[in-house]
Amino acid sequence: MVRGSDNGSEKMAEGDNSAELLKEKANQYFKEKDYENAIKYYSEALELNPTNAIYYSNRSLAYLRTECYGYALADATKALEIDKNYIKGYYRRATSNMALGKFKAALKDYETVVRVRPNDKDARMKYQECNKIVKQKAFERAIASDETKKSVVDSLDIENMTIEDDYAGPKLENGKVTLAFMKEMMDWFEDQKKLHRKCAYQILVQVKEVLSKLPSLIEIALKETEKITICGDTHGQYYDLLNIFKLNGLPSETNPYLFNGDFVDRGSFSLEVILTLFGFKLLYPDNFHLLRGNHETDNMNQMYGFEGEIKAKYTAQMFQLFSEVFQWLPLAQCINNKVLVMHGGLFSEDGVTLEDLRKIERNRQPPDSGPMCDLLWSDPQPQNGRSISKRGVSCQFGPDVTERFLNQNKLDFIVRSHEVKAEGYEVTHSGKCITVFSAPNYCDQMGNKGAYIHLRGSDLKPEFHQFTAVPHPNVKPMAYANTLMQMGLM
């Protein structure tokens, strides 16, 4: 029996050693920013040693870097179940909850860290920052109950805003966006100059009026000879947006575009991206289309940089107006009654119809569940059925879910964005689910290509066009993000 016990101990020791080697391999991939391989080898280490809190914590961090916040939260929680004194586990769980907008849960973990490490300045800073957000949210809920809350537009006197004599930048012509203005504005932004606040407000007020008249589901018809270009996430990467227009031509009545959400956050030129897109929407309202992404929301903007960027470049009041405008962005677009485009994906339940999408009252922050949430947040998965979302919001849906939805609504396929893809696009679910992502070398570190899709009225067969990142000024991504997201991944 003793000999058997020795053999068991030796096997355990061998397993532990092998697991450590896998962890070191994963750590190396993590340093190289190859997070997918890091996750793979942390997972293999956990198969050999499933009671190691460090492995779960490390994998949690890798999941955070790939925006799989639901998985990151689960791993951090598991690490703490194994070792409730493992402080990094509390950091990881707090960061995951922050990313999901669960600020009260995050605050509880930061409180634990501060209690255990009262002299840790970084921990105390995170606790104070999170506490400030929790109080701010409580205040916002209190004033939101006021039914008579006015639009920012009502408090603006744009006509009497003065454009100073020394301002040499673009101005709207008789208050209207023109092609000449758009070209001048894009050049102005490319030189890192700021549009006059009067012009920015004019664009925002006008685009809010245009968007508010649109349905939640846009329906367009392409003639046989016509094509449309579909772009995925641009995430504040202004210089890559300019490159799309260079490669594919400026938007026009004969060169229509659809930008599929997540225009802002992360990249540090989100203002320039969104004002350019809004300007083209005003110039070509019937030929330039914008759909809402999960980052056109207050929680995301607060954490991932857009709110901070607008406050740094303009004012808090202007951010509030952006927030109002984002709530009017349509949620989905149907092309020739055959192709449905949305930012995230399909639904947590079967039976959703196009008519259901038309009925969504979208002028609000997205709810935590239901069709509006799913359109912004869900992701496809290779296996049939549905599973819990890796993001911690909505769900993941399989090829059978896609097939049933398409059959019920007499559609051919869906186009969505929302996920970084190494090649800029991915075709899954037997060609019925296409992902397109248009932010190359995402966050200056992922090394991915960007892509856009051409759809022609004659056959609606997707044509993929890839491109690589172009140089941009030395401003790092996340420069305006909440300090908890900049520093939380320790």
Short mmCIF file of C-alpha atoms in Angstrom, two decimals:
data_model
loop_
_atom_site.label_atom_id
_atom_site.label_comp_id
_atom_site.label_asym_id
_atom_site.label_seq_id
_atom_site.Cartn_x
_atom_site.Cartn_y
_atom_site.Cartn_z
CA MET A 1 0.00 0.00 0.00
CA VAL A 2 2.86 2.30 0.78
CA ARG A 3 4.38 1.63 -2.64
CA GLY A 4 1.04 2.44 -4.28
CA SER A 5 0.89 5.66 -2.31
CA ASP A 6 4.39 6.57 -3.47
CA ASN A 7 3.40 5.94 -7.09
CA GLY A 8 0.35 8.14 -6.65
CA SER A 9 2.47 10.90 -5.16
CA GLU A 10 4.95 10.63 -8.00
CA LYS A 11 2.18 10.89 -10.60
CA MET A 12 0.76 13.95 -8.84
CA ALA A 13 4.20 15.53 -8.75
CA GLU A 14 4.71 14.79 -12.45
CA GLY A 15 1.32 16.30 -13.20
CA ASP A 16 2.16 19.39 -11.20
CA ASN A 17 5.48 19.77 -13.03
CA SER A 18 3.82 19.34 -16.42
CA ALA A 19 1.15 21.85 -15.45
CA GLU A 20 3.81 24.38 -14.43
CA LEU A 21 5.55 23.94 -17.79
CA LEU A 22 2.25 24.57 -19.56
CA LYS A 23 1.66 27.65 -17.41
CA GLU A 24 5.10 29.01 -18.32
CA LYS A 25 4.35 28.39 -22.00
CA ALA A 26 1.04 30.21 -21.60
CA ASN A 27 2.78 33.08 -19.81
CA GLN A 28 5.17 33.44 -22.75
CA TYR A 29 2.30 33.58 -25.23
CA PHE A 30 0.63 36.15 -22.99
CA LYS A 31 3.75 38.35 -23.05
CA GLU A 32 3.70 38.10 -26.84
CA LYS A 33 0.04 39.19 -26.77
CA ASP A 34 -1.07 35.90 -28.31
CA TYR A 35 -3.98 35.59 -25.91
CA GLU A 36 -5.75 32.75 -27.71
CA ASN A 37 -2.74 30.45 -27.28
CA ALA A 38 -2.23 31.69 -23.73
CA ILE A 39 -5.82 30.64 -22.93
CA LYS A 40 -5.24 27.27 -24.62
CA TYR A 41 -2.20 26.42 -22.48
CA TYR A 42 -3.65 27.77 -19.23
CA SER A 43 -6.62 25.48 -19.94
CA GLU A 44 -4.31 22.50 -20.48
CA ALA A 45 -2.51 23.31 -17.23
CA LEU A 46 -5.87 23.36 -15.45
CA GLU A 47 -6.76 19.96 -16.85
CA LEU A 48 -3.67 18.58 -15.10
CA ASN A 49 -4.10 20.64 -11.95
CA PRO A 50 -7.67 21.93 -11.57
CA THR A 51 -7.12 23.24 -8.02
CA ASN A 52 -4.52 25.90 -8.81
CA ALA A 53 -5.91 29.39 -8.19
CA ILE A 54 -3.03 31.05 -10.06
CA TYR A 55 -3.86 29.23 -13.29
CA TYR A 56 -7.48 30.38 -13.11
CA SER A 57 -6.38 33.93 -12.31
CA ASN A 58 -3.94 34.02 -15.21
CA ARG A 59 -6.53 32.67 -17.62
CA SER A 60 -8.98 35.24 -16.28
CA LEU A 61 -6.55 37.98 -17.28
CA ALA A 62 -6.14 36.50 -20.76
CA TYR A 63 -9.94 36.40 -21.11
CA LEU A 64 -10.08 40.04 -20.04
CA ARG A 65 -7.66 40.95 -22.81
CA THR A 66 -9.86 39.18 -25.37
CA GLU A 67 -13.01 40.87 -23.99
CA CYS A 68 -14.52 37.58 -22.79
CA TYR A 69 -15.67 39.21 -19.58
CA GLY A 70 -18.11 36.48 -18.63
CA TYR A 71 -15.41 33.83 -18.80
CA ALA A 72 -12.97 36.13 -16.98
CA LEU A 73 -15.47 36.63 -14.19
CA ALA A 74 -16.06 32.87 -13.87
CA ASP A 75 -12.32 32.15 -13.67
CA ALA A 76 -11.66 34.85 -11.07
CA THR A 77 -14.55 33.51 -9.00
CA LYS A 78 -13.17 29.96 -9.30
CA ALA A 79 -9.73 31.14 -8.17
CA LEU A 80 -11.31 32.64 -5.06
CA GLU A 81 -13.32 29.47 -4.37
CA ILE A 82 -9.99 27.59 -4.32
CA ASP A 83 -8.16 30.22 -2.27
CA LYS A 84 -10.23 32.97 -0.69
CA ASN A 85 -7.02 34.76 0.37
CA TYR A 86 -5.70 35.08 -3.19
CA ILE A 87 -5.73 38.87 -3.59
CA LYS A 88 -5.15 38.92 -7.35
CA GLY A 89 -8.39 36.97 -7.69
CA TYR A 90 -10.27 39.91 -6.17
CA TYR A 91 -8.54 42.30 -8.57
CA ARG A 92 -9.48 40.14 -11.55
CA ARG A 93 -13.08 39.72 -10.44
CA ALA A 94 -13.43 43.43 -9.79
CA THR A 95 -12.04 44.27 -13.24
CA SER A 96 -14.41 41.77 -14.89
CA ASN A 97 -17.39 43.26 -13.09
CA MET A 98 -16.29 46.79 -14.01
CA ALA A 99 -16.10 45.75 -17.67
CA LEU A 100 -19.66 44.40 -17.40
CA GLY A 101 -20.91 47.57 -15.72
CA LYS A 102 -21.53 45.74 -12.42
CA PHE A 103 -20.01 48.49 -10.33
CA LYS A 104 -21.45 47.51 -6.94
CA ALA A 105 -20.04 43.99 -7.22
CA ALA A 106 -16.67 45.42 -8.25
CA LEU A 107 -16.70 47.81 -5.30
CA LYS A 108 -17.21 44.92 -2.87
CA ASP A 109 -14.04 43.21 -4.15
CA TYR A 110 -12.01 46.41 -4.06
CA GLU A 111 -13.15 46.86 -0.46
CA THR A 112 -11.73 43.41 0.32
CA VAL A 113 -8.38 44.28 -1.26
CA VAL A 114 -8.13 47.57 0.66
CA ARG A 115 -9.02 45.84 3.90
CA VAL A 116 -6.27 43.24 3.39
CA ARG A 117 -3.74 45.72 2.01
CA PRO A 118 -4.48 49.05 3.70
CA ASN A 119 -1.17 50.55 2.52
CA ASP A 120 -1.63 49.61 -1.15
CA LYS A 121 -2.03 52.98 -2.89
CA ASP A 122 -3.11 51.43 -6.19
CA ALA A 123 -5.83 49.39 -4.51
CA ARG A 124 -7.08 52.41 -2.61
CA MET A 125 -7.20 54.46 -5.82
CA LYS A 126 -9.26 51.76 -7.55
CA TYR A 127 -11.61 51.55 -4.58
CA GLN A 128 -12.13 55.33 -4.55
CA GLU A 129 -12.66 55.50 -8.30
CA CYS A 130 -15.19 52.66 -8.24
CA ASN A 131 -16.97 54.16 -5.24
CA LYS A 132 -17.29 57.44 -7.14
CA ILE A 133 -18.91 55.64 -10.08
CA VAL A 134 -21.37 53.79 -7.82
CA LYS A 135 -22.44 57.09 -6.24
CA GLN A 136 -22.69 58.77 -9.63
CA LYS A 137 -24.92 55.96 -10.94
CA ALA A 138 -27.17 56.25 -7.90
CA PHE A 139 -27.50 59.98 -8.53
CA GLU A 140 -28.28 59.41 -12.22
CA ARG A 141 -31.01 56.91 -11.31
CA ALA A 142 -32.52 59.43 -8.92
CA ILE A 143 -32.76 62.21 -11.49
CA ALA A 144 -33.81 59.81 -14.28
CA SER A 145 -37.09 59.25 -12.46
CA ASP A 146 -37.97 62.85 -13.29
CA GLU A 147 -40.42 62.48 -16.17
CA THR A 148 -39.77 66.03 -17.36
CA LYS A 149 -36.06 65.48 -18.02
CA LYS A 150 -35.17 67.79 -20.89
CA SER A 151 -33.03 67.11 -23.92
CA VAL A 152 -29.65 68.79 -24.08
CA VAL A 153 -30.89 70.33 -27.33
CA ASP A 154 -33.38 72.43 -25.34
CA SER A 155 -30.56 74.06 -23.39
CA LEU A 156 -28.43 74.96 -26.43
CA ASP A 157 -28.40 78.30 -28.20
CA ILE A 158 -26.39 77.25 -31.23
CA GLU A 159 -27.35 80.24 -33.37
CA ASN A 160 -25.68 82.62 -30.94
CA MET A 161 -22.50 80.56 -30.49
CA THR A 162 -19.65 82.66 -31.81
CA ILE A 163 -16.99 81.27 -34.12
CA GLU A 164 -13.86 83.21 -33.25
CA ASP A 165 -11.99 85.11 -35.98
CA ASP A 166 -8.83 83.06 -35.46
CA TYR A 167 -10.61 79.76 -36.18
CA ALA A 168 -9.40 78.65 -39.62
CA GLY A 169 -11.16 75.28 -39.76
CA PRO A 170 -14.21 73.98 -41.63
CA LYS A 171 -17.64 75.54 -41.13
CA LEU A 172 -21.06 74.33 -42.20
CA GLU A 173 -22.39 76.23 -45.23
CA ASN A 174 -25.57 78.04 -44.19
CA GLY A 175 -25.83 75.49 -41.39
CA LYS A 176 -25.71 72.54 -43.80
CA VAL A 177 -23.18 69.75 -44.33
CA THR A 178 -21.73 69.71 -47.86
CA LEU A 179 -19.20 67.45 -49.57
CA ALA A 180 -16.68 70.29 -49.50
CA PHE A 181 -17.20 70.63 -45.74
CA MET A 182 -16.75 66.87 -45.24
CA LYS A 183 -13.47 66.80 -47.18
CA GLU A 184 -12.16 69.81 -45.29
CA MET A 185 -13.24 68.34 -41.93
CA MET A 186 -11.53 65.01 -42.63
CA ASP A 187 -8.29 66.79 -43.53
CA TRP A 188 -8.64 68.98 -40.44
CA PHE A 189 -9.07 65.93 -38.22
CA GLU A 190 -6.18 64.16 -39.96
CA ASP A 191 -3.95 67.06 -38.85
CA GLN A 192 -5.21 66.49 -35.26
CA LYS A 193 -7.12 69.77 -35.17
CA LYS A 194 -10.42 70.28 -33.40
CA LEU A 195 -13.69 71.17 -35.10
CA HIS A 196 -15.30 74.28 -33.64
CA ARG A 197 -17.85 73.35 -30.99
CA LYS A 198 -20.62 75.21 -32.84
CA CYS A 199 -20.11 72.97 -35.89
CA ALA A 200 -20.00 69.84 -33.73
CA TYR A 201 -23.26 70.81 -32.03
CA GLN A 202 -24.88 71.58 -35.39
CA ILE A 203 -24.02 68.10 -36.67
CA LEU A 204 -25.28 66.41 -33.51
CA VAL A 205 -28.60 68.25 -33.36
CA GLN A 206 -29.29 67.63 -37.04
CA VAL A 207 -28.32 63.95 -37.00
CA LYS A 208 -30.48 63.35 -33.93
CA GLU A 209 -33.47 64.69 -35.87
CA VAL A 210 -32.67 62.45 -38.86
CA LEU A 211 -32.11 59.28 -36.80
CA SER A 212 -35.19 59.79 -34.60
CA LYS A 213 -37.42 59.54 -37.68
CA LEU A 214 -36.03 56.14 -38.69
CA PRO A 215 -37.51 52.76 -37.72
CA SER A 216 -35.58 50.34 -35.48
CA LEU A 217 -35.27 47.97 -38.46
CA ILE A 218 -34.10 49.69 -41.65
CA GLU A 219 -35.16 48.02 -44.90
CA ILE A 220 -33.44 48.84 -48.19
CA ALA A 221 -33.62 47.49 -51.75
CA LEU A 222 -30.55 47.19 -53.97
CA LYS A 223 -31.13 47.13 -57.72
CA GLU A 224 -29.30 44.50 -59.75
CA THR A 225 -26.50 46.90 -60.70
CA GLU A 226 -26.10 48.44 -57.24
CA LYS A 227 -23.76 47.44 -54.42
CA ILE A 228 -23.38 48.41 -50.79
CA THR A 229 -20.24 48.30 -48.63
CA ILE A 230 -20.67 46.89 -45.10
CA CYS A 231 -18.04 47.81 -42.52
CA GLY A 232 -17.70 46.38 -39.03
CA ASP A 233 -16.30 47.89 -35.83
CA THR A 234 -14.10 50.98 -36.29
CA HIS A 235 -13.53 51.72 -32.56
CA GLY A 236 -12.04 55.18 -32.75
CA GLN A 237 -9.38 54.21 -35.31
CA TYR A 238 -9.80 57.34 -37.43
CA TYR A 239 -6.78 56.88 -39.66
CA ASP A 240 -7.96 53.38 -40.59
CA LEU A 241 -11.40 54.84 -41.39
CA LEU A 242 -9.74 57.30 -43.78
CA ASN A 243 -7.93 54.34 -45.35
CA ILE A 244 -11.26 52.55 -45.96
CA PHE A 245 -12.48 55.61 -47.87
CA LYS A 246 -9.19 55.78 -49.77
CA LEU A 247 -9.42 52.11 -50.78
CA ASN A 248 -13.15 51.95 -51.44
CA GLY A 249 -14.06 55.51 -52.38
CA LEU A 250 -15.85 58.23 -50.44
CA PRO A 251 -19.51 57.64 -49.61
CA SER A 252 -21.90 58.98 -52.23
CA GLU A 253 -25.35 58.31 -53.62
CA THR A 254 -23.78 55.72 -55.94
CA ASN A 255 -21.33 54.33 -53.33
CA PRO A 256 -23.50 53.56 -50.29
CA TYR A 257 -22.10 52.33 -46.96
CA LEU A 258 -23.40 50.58 -43.87
CA PHE A 259 -21.31 50.91 -40.71
CA ASN A 260 -22.31 48.19 -38.28
CA GLY A 261 -21.81 49.72 -34.83
CA ASP A 262 -18.97 50.21 -32.34
CA PHE A 263 -17.75 53.44 -33.89
CA VAL A 264 -16.30 54.67 -30.60
CA ASP A 265 -14.32 53.62 -27.50
CA ARG A 266 -10.86 52.05 -27.13
CA GLY A 267 -9.28 53.91 -30.03
CA SER A 268 -8.40 57.48 -29.05
CA PHE A 269 -9.82 59.22 -32.13
CA SER A 270 -13.44 58.27 -31.50
CA LEU A 271 -14.67 61.85 -31.77
CA GLU A 272 -13.16 62.19 -35.23
CA VAL A 273 -14.65 58.87 -36.35
CA ILE A 274 -18.16 59.58 -35.12
CA LEU A 275 -18.40 63.16 -36.40
CA THR A 276 -17.19 61.98 -39.81
CA LEU A 277 -19.80 59.21 -39.88
CA PHE A 278 -22.55 61.53 -38.66
CA GLY A 279 -21.54 64.12 -41.27
CA PHE A 280 -21.92 61.58 -44.08
CA LYS A 281 -25.27 60.49 -42.65
CA LEU A 282 -26.47 64.08 -42.99
CA LEU A 283 -25.01 64.42 -46.48
CA TYR A 284 -26.46 61.15 -47.82
CA PRO A 285 -29.30 60.18 -45.45
CA ASP A 286 -30.68 57.48 -47.80
CA ASN A 287 -27.33 56.03 -48.88
CA PHE A 288 -25.23 56.06 -45.71
CA HIS A 289 -26.40 53.81 -42.91
CA LEU A 290 -25.39 53.49 -39.26
CA LEU A 291 -26.44 50.77 -36.81
CA ARG A 292 -25.98 50.83 -33.05
CA GLY A 293 -23.30 48.71 -31.39
CA ASN A 294 -22.90 47.69 -27.77
CA HIS A 295 -20.35 50.51 -27.40
CA GLU A 296 -22.87 53.19 -28.34
CA THR A 297 -24.07 53.01 -24.73
CA ASP A 298 -23.38 54.97 -21.55
CA ASN A 299 -21.81 52.15 -19.53
CA MET A 300 -19.32 51.26 -22.25
CA ASN A 301 -18.52 54.91 -22.99
CA GLN A 302 -17.82 55.58 -19.34
CA MET A 303 -15.34 52.71 -19.10
CA TYR A 304 -13.67 52.54 -22.51
CA GLY A 305 -12.84 56.11 -23.32
CA PHE A 306 -15.50 57.91 -25.35
CA GLU A 307 -16.94 59.88 -22.43
CA GLY A 308 -13.44 60.83 -21.27
CA GLU A 309 -12.45 61.84 -24.80
CA ILE A 310 -15.46 64.11 -25.31
CA LYS A 311 -14.94 65.74 -21.91
CA ALA A 312 -11.26 66.28 -22.74
CA LYS A 313 -11.91 67.71 -26.22
CA TYR A 314 -15.22 69.47 -25.51
CA THR A 315 -17.56 69.26 -22.50
CA ALA A 316 -19.68 66.91 -20.39
CA GLN A 317 -22.76 68.54 -21.93
CA MET A 318 -21.65 67.47 -25.40
CA PHE A 319 -21.22 63.88 -24.21
CA GLN A 320 -24.80 63.94 -22.91
CA LEU A 321 -25.95 64.98 -26.37
CA PHE A 322 -23.95 62.16 -27.96
CA SER A 323 -25.69 59.79 -25.52
CA GLU A 324 -29.08 61.04 -26.68
CA VAL A 325 -28.14 60.63 -30.33
CA PHE A 326 -26.80 57.09 -29.83
CA GLN A 327 -30.17 56.02 -28.42
CA TRP A 328 -31.79 56.80 -31.78
CA LEU A 329 -29.40 54.69 -33.87
CA PRO A 330 -31.32 51.87 -35.63
CA LEU A 331 -30.65 48.33 -34.42
CA ALA A 332 -30.75 46.22 -37.61
CA GLN A 333 -30.93 46.50 -41.38
CA CYS A 334 -32.52 44.15 -43.93
CA ILE A 335 -31.24 44.17 -47.52
CA ASN A 336 -33.55 43.00 -50.33
CA ASN A 337 -35.60 41.01 -47.78
CA LYS A 338 -32.77 38.43 -47.78
CA VAL A 339 -29.82 39.62 -45.64
CA LEU A 340 -30.14 40.84 -42.07
CA VAL A 341 -27.34 42.94 -40.57
CA MET A 342 -26.92 43.65 -36.87
CA HIS A 343 -23.95 44.40 -34.60
CA GLY A 344 -24.10 41.39 -32.26
CA GLY A 345 -26.24 38.53 -33.40
CA LEU A 346 -29.32 36.38 -32.89
CA PHE A 347 -31.57 35.81 -29.96
CA SER A 348 -31.74 34.04 -26.62
CA GLU A 349 -35.07 32.51 -27.62
CA ASP A 350 -36.50 31.10 -30.85
CA GLY A 351 -39.44 32.70 -32.58
CA VAL A 352 -38.19 36.29 -32.97
CA THR A 353 -39.48 37.82 -36.22
CA LEU A 354 -38.58 40.86 -38.27
CA GLU A 355 -41.87 42.35 -37.12
CA ASP A 356 -40.65 42.01 -33.52
CA LEU A 357 -37.54 44.00 -34.47
CA ARG A 358 -39.64 46.73 -36.05
CA LYS A 359 -41.56 47.11 -32.78
CA ILE A 360 -38.52 47.61 -30.52
CA GLU A 361 -38.60 50.95 -28.73
CA ARG A 362 -34.90 51.72 -28.96
CA ASN A 363 -34.67 55.23 -27.50
CA ARG A 364 -33.04 54.07 -24.24
CA GLN A 365 -30.02 52.39 -22.76
CA PRO A 366 -30.15 48.69 -23.67
CA PRO A 367 -31.82 46.34 -21.18
CA ASP A 368 -29.92 43.36 -19.70
CA SER A 369 -31.92 40.84 -21.73
CA GLY A 370 -34.35 40.55 -24.61
CA PRO A 371 -34.09 41.14 -28.39
CA MET A 372 -32.54 44.63 -28.15
CA CYS A 373 -29.80 43.34 -25.84
CA ASP A 374 -29.18 40.31 -28.09
CA LEU A 375 -28.91 42.41 -31.27
CA LEU A 376 -26.06 44.35 -29.65
CA TRP A 377 -24.28 41.64 -27.64
CA SER A 378 -24.71 38.01 -28.77
CA ASP A 379 -22.08 35.89 -30.56
CA PRO A 380 -22.16 32.75 -32.74
CA GLN A 381 -20.70 29.43 -31.57
CA PRO A 382 -19.73 26.35 -33.62
CA GLN A 383 -21.87 23.80 -31.75
CA ASN A 384 -25.66 23.56 -31.94
CA GLY A 385 -27.90 25.13 -29.32
CA ARG A 386 -27.21 28.09 -27.10
CA SER A 387 -24.76 28.62 -24.27
CA ILE A 388 -23.88 31.24 -21.68
CA SER A 389 -22.12 34.20 -23.25
CA LYS A 390 -18.35 34.45 -22.94
CA ARG A 391 -18.98 38.18 -22.48
CA GLY A 392 -21.34 37.81 -19.55
CA VAL A 393 -24.19 39.46 -21.50
CA SER A 394 -26.78 37.87 -23.85
CA CYS A 395 -25.88 34.41 -25.25
CA GLN A 396 -23.95 32.39 -27.80
CA PHE A 397 -26.00 30.79 -30.59
CA GLY A 398 -25.28 27.75 -32.77
CA PRO A 399 -25.83 26.95 -36.46
CA ASP A 400 -29.20 25.33 -35.75
CA VAL A 401 -30.41 28.57 -34.13
CA THR A 402 -29.27 30.51 -37.19
CA GLU A 403 -30.96 28.05 -39.55
CA ARG A 404 -34.31 28.23 -37.73
CA PHE A 405 -34.26 32.03 -37.59
CA LEU A 406 -33.45 32.37 -41.29
CA ASN A 407 -36.13 29.85 -42.29
CA GLN A 408 -38.82 31.51 -40.18
CA ASN A 409 -38.03 34.95 -41.59
CA LYS A 410 -37.30 33.82 -45.19
CA LEU A 411 -33.74 35.16 -45.07
CA ASP A 412 -30.54 33.85 -46.69
CA PHE A 413 -27.89 34.83 -44.14
CA ILE A 414 -26.92 37.33 -41.44
CA VAL A 415 -23.97 39.74 -41.28
CA ARG A 416 -22.68 40.82 -37.88
CA SER A 417 -19.55 42.34 -36.33
CA HIS A 418 -18.66 42.62 -32.62
CA GLU A 419 -15.64 40.24 -32.64
CA VAL A 420 -12.01 40.69 -33.68
CA LYS A 421 -11.11 38.28 -36.48
CA ALA A 422 -7.52 37.62 -37.57
CA GLU A 423 -8.45 37.95 -41.26
CA GLY A 424 -10.93 40.80 -40.69
CA TYR A 425 -13.88 38.53 -41.40
CA GLU A 426 -15.12 35.00 -40.78
CA VAL A 427 -17.77 32.82 -42.42
CA THR A 428 -19.48 30.31 -40.11
CA HIS A 429 -22.70 28.30 -39.77
CA SER A 430 -22.38 26.85 -43.31
CA GLY A 431 -22.12 30.32 -44.81
CA LYS A 432 -25.23 31.58 -43.00
CA CYS A 433 -23.42 33.75 -40.40
CA ILE A 434 -20.75 36.23 -41.51
CA THR A 435 -18.65 38.38 -39.17
CA VAL A 436 -16.91 41.54 -40.43
CA PHE A 437 -14.50 43.65 -38.34
CA SER A 438 -12.97 46.86 -39.68
CA ALA A 439 -10.47 47.93 -37.00
CA PRO A 440 -7.11 46.45 -38.13
CA ASN A 441 -4.42 45.84 -35.50
CA TYR A 442 -7.15 46.44 -32.94
CA CYS A 443 -5.96 48.50 -29.96
CA ASP A 444 -2.50 48.63 -31.60
CA GLN A 445 -1.77 45.10 -30.43
CA MET A 446 -3.96 42.37 -31.95
CA GLY A 447 -2.21 42.20 -35.33
CA ASN A 448 -5.48 41.43 -37.14
CA LYS A 449 -6.45 42.57 -40.60
CA GLY A 450 -9.52 44.69 -41.17
CA ALA A 451 -12.15 43.93 -43.79
CA TYR A 452 -15.27 45.23 -45.46
CA ILE A 453 -17.88 43.44 -47.56
CA HIS A 454 -19.45 44.27 -50.91
CA LEU A 455 -22.99 43.04 -51.47
CA ARG A 456 -24.44 43.43 -54.97
CA GLY A 457 -28.12 43.55 -55.77
CA SER A 458 -27.74 40.99 -58.56
CA ASP A 459 -26.85 38.03 -56.33
CA LEU A 460 -26.16 39.29 -52.77
CA LYS A 461 -23.01 37.17 -52.77
CA PRO A 462 -20.54 38.65 -50.25
CA GLU A 463 -17.18 39.84 -51.60
CA PHE A 464 -14.55 40.32 -48.91
CA HIS A 465 -11.89 43.02 -49.07
CA GLN A 466 -9.06 42.97 -46.52
CA PHE A 467 -6.72 45.76 -45.47
CA THR A 468 -3.99 46.34 -42.91
CA ALA A 469 -3.51 49.09 -40.33
CA VAL A 470 -1.97 52.41 -41.33
CA PRO A 471 0.25 54.61 -39.14
CA HIS A 472 -1.41 57.08 -36.80
CA PRO A 473 -0.20 59.84 -34.46
CA ASN A 474 1.47 58.68 -31.27
CA VAL A 475 -1.64 58.61 -29.12
CA LYS A 476 -2.18 55.24 -27.47
CA PRO A 477 -5.55 53.48 -27.50
CA MET A 478 -7.53 53.75 -24.27
CA ALA A 479 -5.86 57.12 -23.61
CA TYR A 480 -9.17 58.50 -22.33
CA ALA A 481 -10.48 55.31 -20.72
CA ASN A 482 -11.46 55.06 -17.10
CA THR A 483 -8.32 54.59 -15.00
CA LEU A 484 -9.76 51.34 -13.66
CA MET A 485 -9.69 49.85 -17.16
CA GLN A 486 -6.24 51.29 -17.93
CA MET A 487 -4.68 49.94 -14.77
CA GLY A 488 -7.02 47.19 -13.63
CA LEU A 489 -5.31 44.36 -15.48
CA MET A 490 -2.48 43.87 -13.03
#
